[in-house]
Amino acid sequence: MKKKIILFIALLATVGAALAGCGSTEAQGEGETTTVKIGLNGSGVPLWEPIKEKAAEEGIEIELVEFSDYVRPNLALADGDIDLNAFQTVSYFDSFIEEHDLDLEPIGTTLIAPMGVYSEEYDNLENIPEGSTIAIPKEATNMGRALLLLEKSGLIGLPDDFDGNGSLDKIKENPKNIEFTPVVAAQTPRVLPDVAASVINNGVAVEAGFVPVDDAVFIEGDTATPYINIIAARADEADKEAYQKIVEIYQTEEIAEHIRETYNDSLIPTFVPLEKIGW
């Protein structure tokens, strides 16, 4: 009798182990799935719905995890609470992981949310008169990005060693003697009636009713490499097959068209090699 009980217990243990294996989130063979948790900001959820469908066909179940700030997604990724995140520019990513000493790595580029120069009076920055006033975001990172955009437009010149952190004293050349007025980023559309032009972040412009690629007098393109958005993973898992498959699905023309349609062309799909963004 004791032998039968022992054999029965051993059989139960074997079956239990097999069932536990079937519940694993790691793909073990044909017909099994891998679950991947991806951290996003809420506005990014509609973008990922068709990606979820395509990934499911490949045996990858994507679980979207929403965050309301720009700090927790990277910390959650580093802690293993999520597997990937997709919410940030490479510039922000580089700064954040250095400041917090995190071992994370970009595994693919996604899109750019272009900053633009807007004007109610001028349809070309070349027509802005000498001594005019232009509003720019006052926050250091936003101002730095705005100054780089204005330099690209030809209105100003910056030092060769400009580090991207904005302050008005870093303007080296200002041939039209433009007066730059720093304002809170969220207020940059509201001051348009009072200035010759205003530099407005993408999200702020969209909330104000603009379609950036149509309404901006001058706008960033996919050459603004520090501001390209990325998908990030823990460095030791960057080459994981399921993660690379998700990047492959994202970087298709079908998803690019979905992005353009869903966000009314206010977001620009930008699939460039990681080497182009310094990785």
Short mmCIF file of C-alpha atoms in Angstrom, two decimals:
data_model
loop_
_atom_site.label_atom_id
_atom_site.label_comp_id
_atom_site.label_asym_id
_atom_site.label_seq_id
_atom_site.Cartn_x
_atom_site.Cartn_y
_atom_site.Cartn_z
CA MET A 1 0.00 0.00 0.00
CA LYS A 2 2.79 2.41 0.94
CA LYS A 3 4.47 1.78 -2.41
CA LYS A 4 1.22 2.60 -4.27
CA ILE A 5 0.80 5.85 -2.31
CA ILE A 6 4.40 6.87 -3.04
CA LEU A 7 3.96 6.10 -6.74
CA PHE A 8 0.70 8.09 -6.80
CA ILE A 9 2.35 11.11 -5.15
CA ALA A 10 5.23 10.91 -7.61
CA LEU A 11 2.77 10.82 -10.51
CA LEU A 12 0.95 13.89 -9.18
CA ALA A 13 4.25 15.75 -8.86
CA THR A 14 5.16 14.90 -12.46
CA VAL A 15 1.78 16.06 -13.79
CA GLY A 16 1.95 19.24 -11.70
CA ALA A 17 5.35 20.09 -13.09
CA ALA A 18 4.10 19.54 -16.63
CA LEU A 19 1.10 21.80 -16.05
CA ALA A 20 3.30 24.48 -14.53
CA GLY A 21 5.45 24.35 -17.65
CA CYS A 22 2.41 24.91 -19.83
CA GLY A 23 1.65 28.13 -17.95
CA SER A 24 5.07 29.68 -18.56
CA THR A 25 5.25 33.01 -20.38
CA GLU A 26 8.30 31.83 -22.28
CA ALA A 27 7.64 30.12 -25.60
CA GLN A 28 8.75 26.49 -25.33
CA GLY A 29 7.50 25.07 -28.60
CA GLU A 30 4.93 25.14 -31.32
CA GLY A 31 1.53 26.38 -30.17
CA GLU A 32 2.84 28.07 -27.01
CA THR A 33 3.05 31.81 -26.46
CA THR A 34 5.38 34.37 -24.98
CA THR A 35 3.85 37.19 -22.96
CA VAL A 36 5.61 40.56 -23.24
CA LYS A 37 4.65 43.48 -21.00
CA ILE A 38 5.23 46.87 -22.67
CA GLY A 39 5.14 50.14 -20.73
CA LEU A 40 3.47 53.09 -22.48
CA ASN A 41 1.93 56.47 -21.83
CA GLY A 42 -1.82 56.39 -22.37
CA SER A 43 -1.72 58.28 -25.67
CA GLY A 44 0.36 55.49 -27.19
CA VAL A 45 -2.19 52.73 -26.63
CA PRO A 46 -4.15 53.14 -29.93
CA LEU A 47 -0.89 52.87 -31.85
CA TRP A 48 -0.16 49.44 -30.39
CA GLU A 49 -3.49 47.72 -31.02
CA PRO A 50 -2.65 46.39 -34.54
CA ILE A 51 0.85 45.50 -33.34
CA LYS A 52 -0.76 43.33 -30.65
CA GLU A 53 -2.80 41.55 -33.30
CA LYS A 54 0.19 40.91 -35.55
CA ALA A 55 2.31 39.74 -32.62
CA ALA A 56 -0.41 37.28 -31.53
CA GLU A 57 -0.11 35.62 -34.94
CA GLU A 58 3.56 35.05 -34.13
CA GLY A 59 2.83 33.51 -30.73
CA ILE A 60 3.56 36.70 -28.78
CA GLU A 61 0.94 38.04 -26.40
CA ILE A 62 1.53 41.75 -25.76
CA GLU A 63 0.24 43.18 -22.51
CA LEU A 64 0.14 47.00 -22.51
CA VAL A 65 0.95 48.68 -19.19
CA GLU A 66 0.03 52.38 -18.97
CA PHE A 67 2.02 54.96 -16.99
CA SER A 68 1.02 58.54 -16.27
CA ASP A 69 4.56 59.93 -15.91
CA TYR A 70 7.95 59.72 -17.60
CA VAL A 71 9.94 58.32 -14.67
CA ARG A 72 8.32 55.03 -13.71
CA PRO A 73 8.45 53.31 -17.14
CA ASN A 74 12.25 53.15 -17.08
CA LEU A 75 12.44 52.20 -13.40
CA ALA A 76 9.80 49.50 -13.93
CA LEU A 77 11.77 48.16 -16.87
CA ALA A 78 15.00 48.06 -14.87
CA ASP A 79 13.20 46.31 -11.97
CA GLY A 80 11.70 43.66 -14.27
CA ASP A 81 8.09 44.72 -13.75
CA ILE A 82 7.75 45.18 -17.52
CA ASP A 83 9.74 43.73 -20.40
CA LEU A 84 9.93 46.70 -22.80
CA ASN A 85 8.88 50.31 -22.87
CA ALA A 86 8.04 52.65 -25.74
CA PHE A 87 7.41 56.23 -24.69
CA GLN A 88 10.59 58.32 -24.85
CA THR A 89 13.08 60.08 -27.07
CA VAL A 90 16.63 58.80 -27.27
CA SER A 91 17.80 62.11 -25.75
CA TYR A 92 15.63 61.61 -22.67
CA PHE A 93 16.59 57.94 -22.48
CA ASP A 94 20.34 58.64 -22.58
CA SER A 95 20.03 61.29 -19.87
CA PHE A 96 17.79 59.17 -17.65
CA ILE A 97 19.82 55.97 -17.69
CA GLU A 98 23.01 57.92 -16.99
CA GLU A 99 21.44 59.80 -14.08
CA HIS A 100 19.92 56.65 -12.55
CA ASP A 101 22.70 54.24 -13.57
CA LEU A 102 20.36 51.81 -15.34
CA ASP A 103 21.48 49.00 -17.64
CA LEU A 104 18.91 49.52 -20.40
CA GLU A 105 19.32 49.58 -24.16
CA PRO A 106 17.28 50.75 -27.18
CA ILE A 107 16.28 47.92 -29.52
CA GLY A 108 14.49 49.88 -32.24
CA THR A 109 13.38 53.33 -33.37
CA THR A 110 9.71 54.20 -33.75
CA LEU A 111 8.62 57.75 -34.52
CA ILE A 112 9.24 61.43 -33.98
CA ALA A 113 6.76 63.91 -32.52
CA PRO A 114 8.06 66.98 -34.34
CA MET A 115 8.43 70.37 -32.68
CA GLY A 116 7.46 73.24 -34.97
CA VAL A 117 7.49 76.99 -35.40
CA TYR A 118 4.00 78.47 -35.82
CA SER A 119 2.85 81.94 -36.84
CA GLU A 120 -0.47 83.65 -37.42
CA GLU A 121 1.11 86.34 -39.60
CA TYR A 122 3.99 84.82 -41.55
CA ASP A 123 4.06 81.70 -43.71
CA ASN A 124 7.84 81.77 -44.08
CA LEU A 125 10.40 82.51 -41.37
CA GLU A 126 12.45 84.48 -43.90
CA ASN A 127 9.68 87.10 -43.90
CA ILE A 128 9.86 87.78 -40.16
CA PRO A 129 11.10 91.37 -39.78
CA GLU A 130 14.16 92.45 -37.85
CA GLY A 131 13.52 93.00 -34.15
CA SER A 132 10.47 90.73 -34.03
CA THR A 133 9.57 88.63 -30.99
CA ILE A 134 9.46 84.84 -31.00
CA ALA A 135 8.15 82.82 -28.07
CA ILE A 136 10.01 79.66 -27.05
CA PRO A 137 9.41 77.09 -24.29
CA LYS A 138 11.17 78.10 -21.09
CA GLU A 139 12.05 74.62 -19.77
CA ALA A 140 15.74 73.87 -20.35
CA THR A 141 15.33 70.74 -22.48
CA ASN A 142 12.46 72.19 -24.51
CA MET A 143 14.32 75.46 -24.99
CA GLY A 144 17.43 73.62 -26.16
CA ARG A 145 15.37 71.72 -28.70
CA ALA A 146 13.70 74.97 -29.80
CA LEU A 147 17.05 76.71 -30.26
CA LEU A 148 18.33 73.82 -32.38
CA LEU A 149 15.19 74.06 -34.52
CA LEU A 150 15.64 77.82 -34.95
CA GLU A 151 19.27 77.29 -35.89
CA LYS A 152 18.21 74.75 -38.50
CA SER A 153 15.75 77.32 -39.87
CA GLY A 154 18.59 79.81 -40.30
CA LEU A 155 17.32 82.39 -37.81
CA ILE A 156 20.11 81.95 -35.25
CA GLY A 157 23.51 80.36 -34.80
CA LEU A 158 24.66 78.25 -31.83
CA PRO A 159 28.14 77.26 -30.62
CA ASP A 160 29.64 74.11 -32.13
CA ASP A 161 29.72 72.55 -28.66
CA PHE A 162 26.07 73.32 -27.85
CA ASP A 163 24.94 70.53 -25.51
CA GLY A 164 21.20 70.82 -26.05
CA ASN A 165 20.45 72.50 -22.73
CA GLY A 166 18.76 75.76 -23.57
CA SER A 167 19.46 79.24 -22.29
CA LEU A 168 19.27 82.47 -24.27
CA ASP A 169 22.90 83.36 -23.58
CA LYS A 170 23.96 80.40 -25.72
CA ILE A 171 22.72 82.10 -28.89
CA LYS A 172 25.89 82.98 -30.81
CA GLU A 173 24.41 84.61 -33.92
CA ASN A 174 21.16 86.57 -34.18
CA PRO A 175 21.34 88.51 -37.47
CA LYS A 176 17.73 89.78 -37.28
CA ASN A 177 18.07 90.83 -33.64
CA ILE A 178 15.10 88.66 -32.76
CA GLU A 179 13.83 88.99 -29.19
CA PHE A 180 13.13 85.58 -27.69
CA THR A 181 10.51 85.38 -24.96
CA PRO A 182 10.54 82.20 -22.84
CA VAL A 183 7.10 80.98 -21.74
CA VAL A 184 5.80 77.78 -20.18
CA ALA A 185 5.53 75.17 -22.96
CA ALA A 186 1.78 74.76 -22.48
CA GLN A 187 1.27 78.49 -23.09
CA THR A 188 3.18 78.72 -26.37
CA PRO A 189 0.04 78.50 -28.57
CA ARG A 190 -1.82 81.12 -26.51
CA VAL A 191 0.77 83.84 -27.11
CA LEU A 192 0.61 83.51 -30.91
CA PRO A 193 -1.51 86.69 -31.38
CA ASP A 194 1.16 88.70 -29.55
CA VAL A 195 4.33 87.46 -31.26
CA ALA A 196 5.69 87.01 -34.76
CA ALA A 197 6.04 83.28 -34.17
CA SER A 198 6.04 80.68 -31.41
CA VAL A 199 7.93 77.40 -31.06
CA ILE A 200 5.46 74.74 -29.92
CA ASN A 201 5.93 71.13 -28.82
CA ASN A 202 4.05 68.51 -30.83
CA GLY A 203 1.61 67.42 -28.13
CA VAL A 204 0.83 71.01 -27.15
CA ALA A 205 0.24 71.93 -30.80
CA VAL A 206 -2.14 69.00 -31.33
CA GLU A 207 -4.11 69.92 -28.20
CA ALA A 208 -4.39 73.46 -29.56
CA GLY A 209 -5.98 72.13 -32.75
CA PHE A 210 -2.97 72.22 -35.08
CA VAL A 211 -1.89 69.51 -37.48
CA PRO A 212 1.89 69.97 -37.13
CA VAL A 213 2.94 68.77 -40.57
CA ASP A 214 0.38 71.09 -42.20
CA ASP A 215 0.28 74.12 -39.93
CA ALA A 216 3.85 74.67 -38.80
CA VAL A 217 5.85 77.30 -40.68
CA PHE A 218 8.98 75.25 -39.99
CA ILE A 219 9.13 71.78 -38.47
CA GLU A 220 11.56 69.10 -37.39
CA GLY A 221 12.05 66.15 -39.68
CA ASP A 222 13.49 62.70 -39.14
CA THR A 223 16.95 64.27 -39.06
CA ALA A 224 16.29 65.44 -35.48
CA THR A 225 17.98 62.28 -34.24
CA PRO A 226 18.14 63.13 -30.49
CA TYR A 227 14.34 63.32 -30.47
CA ILE A 228 13.55 60.06 -32.24
CA ASN A 229 11.48 57.78 -30.00
CA ILE A 230 12.64 54.27 -29.18
CA ILE A 231 11.64 50.88 -27.83
CA ALA A 232 13.88 49.97 -24.88
CA ALA A 233 14.74 46.71 -23.11
CA ARG A 234 17.07 45.55 -20.37
CA ALA A 235 20.54 45.34 -21.90
CA ASP A 236 20.99 41.63 -21.20
CA GLU A 237 17.74 40.85 -23.05
CA ALA A 238 18.11 43.23 -25.98
CA ASP A 239 18.60 40.42 -28.49
CA LYS A 240 15.68 38.31 -27.26
CA GLU A 241 13.85 36.81 -30.24
CA ALA A 242 10.36 37.89 -29.17
CA TYR A 243 11.48 41.48 -28.61
CA GLN A 244 13.19 41.67 -31.98
CA LYS A 245 10.05 40.28 -33.62
CA ILE A 246 7.99 43.07 -32.00
CA VAL A 247 10.40 45.67 -33.43
CA GLU A 248 10.14 44.00 -36.83
CA ILE A 249 6.34 44.17 -36.71
CA TYR A 250 6.41 47.81 -35.61
CA GLN A 251 8.75 48.85 -38.38
CA THR A 252 6.47 47.91 -41.26
CA GLU A 253 4.70 50.16 -43.74
CA GLU A 254 1.36 48.86 -42.49
CA ILE A 255 2.04 50.14 -38.97
CA ALA A 256 3.54 53.37 -40.34
CA GLU A 257 0.31 54.04 -42.22
CA HIS A 258 -1.70 53.24 -39.09
CA ILE A 259 0.34 55.81 -37.14
CA ARG A 260 -0.19 58.48 -39.78
CA GLU A 261 -3.94 57.85 -39.95
CA THR A 262 -4.54 57.45 -36.21
CA TYR A 263 -2.66 60.60 -35.25
CA ASN A 264 -3.65 62.71 -38.24
CA ASP A 265 -0.06 62.99 -39.46
CA SER A 266 1.03 64.65 -36.21
CA LEU A 267 3.44 61.77 -35.53
CA ILE A 268 6.01 60.74 -38.13
CA PRO A 269 7.11 57.07 -38.35
CA THR A 270 10.90 57.11 -38.28
CA PHE A 271 12.55 53.72 -38.69
CA VAL A 272 16.28 54.32 -38.76
CA PRO A 273 19.26 52.14 -37.73
CA LEU A 274 20.24 52.39 -34.06
CA GLU A 275 23.68 53.54 -35.18
CA LYS A 276 22.07 56.74 -36.47
CA ILE A 277 20.97 57.67 -32.94
CA GLY A 278 24.35 56.91 -31.45
CA TRP A 279 23.85 53.27 -30.41
#
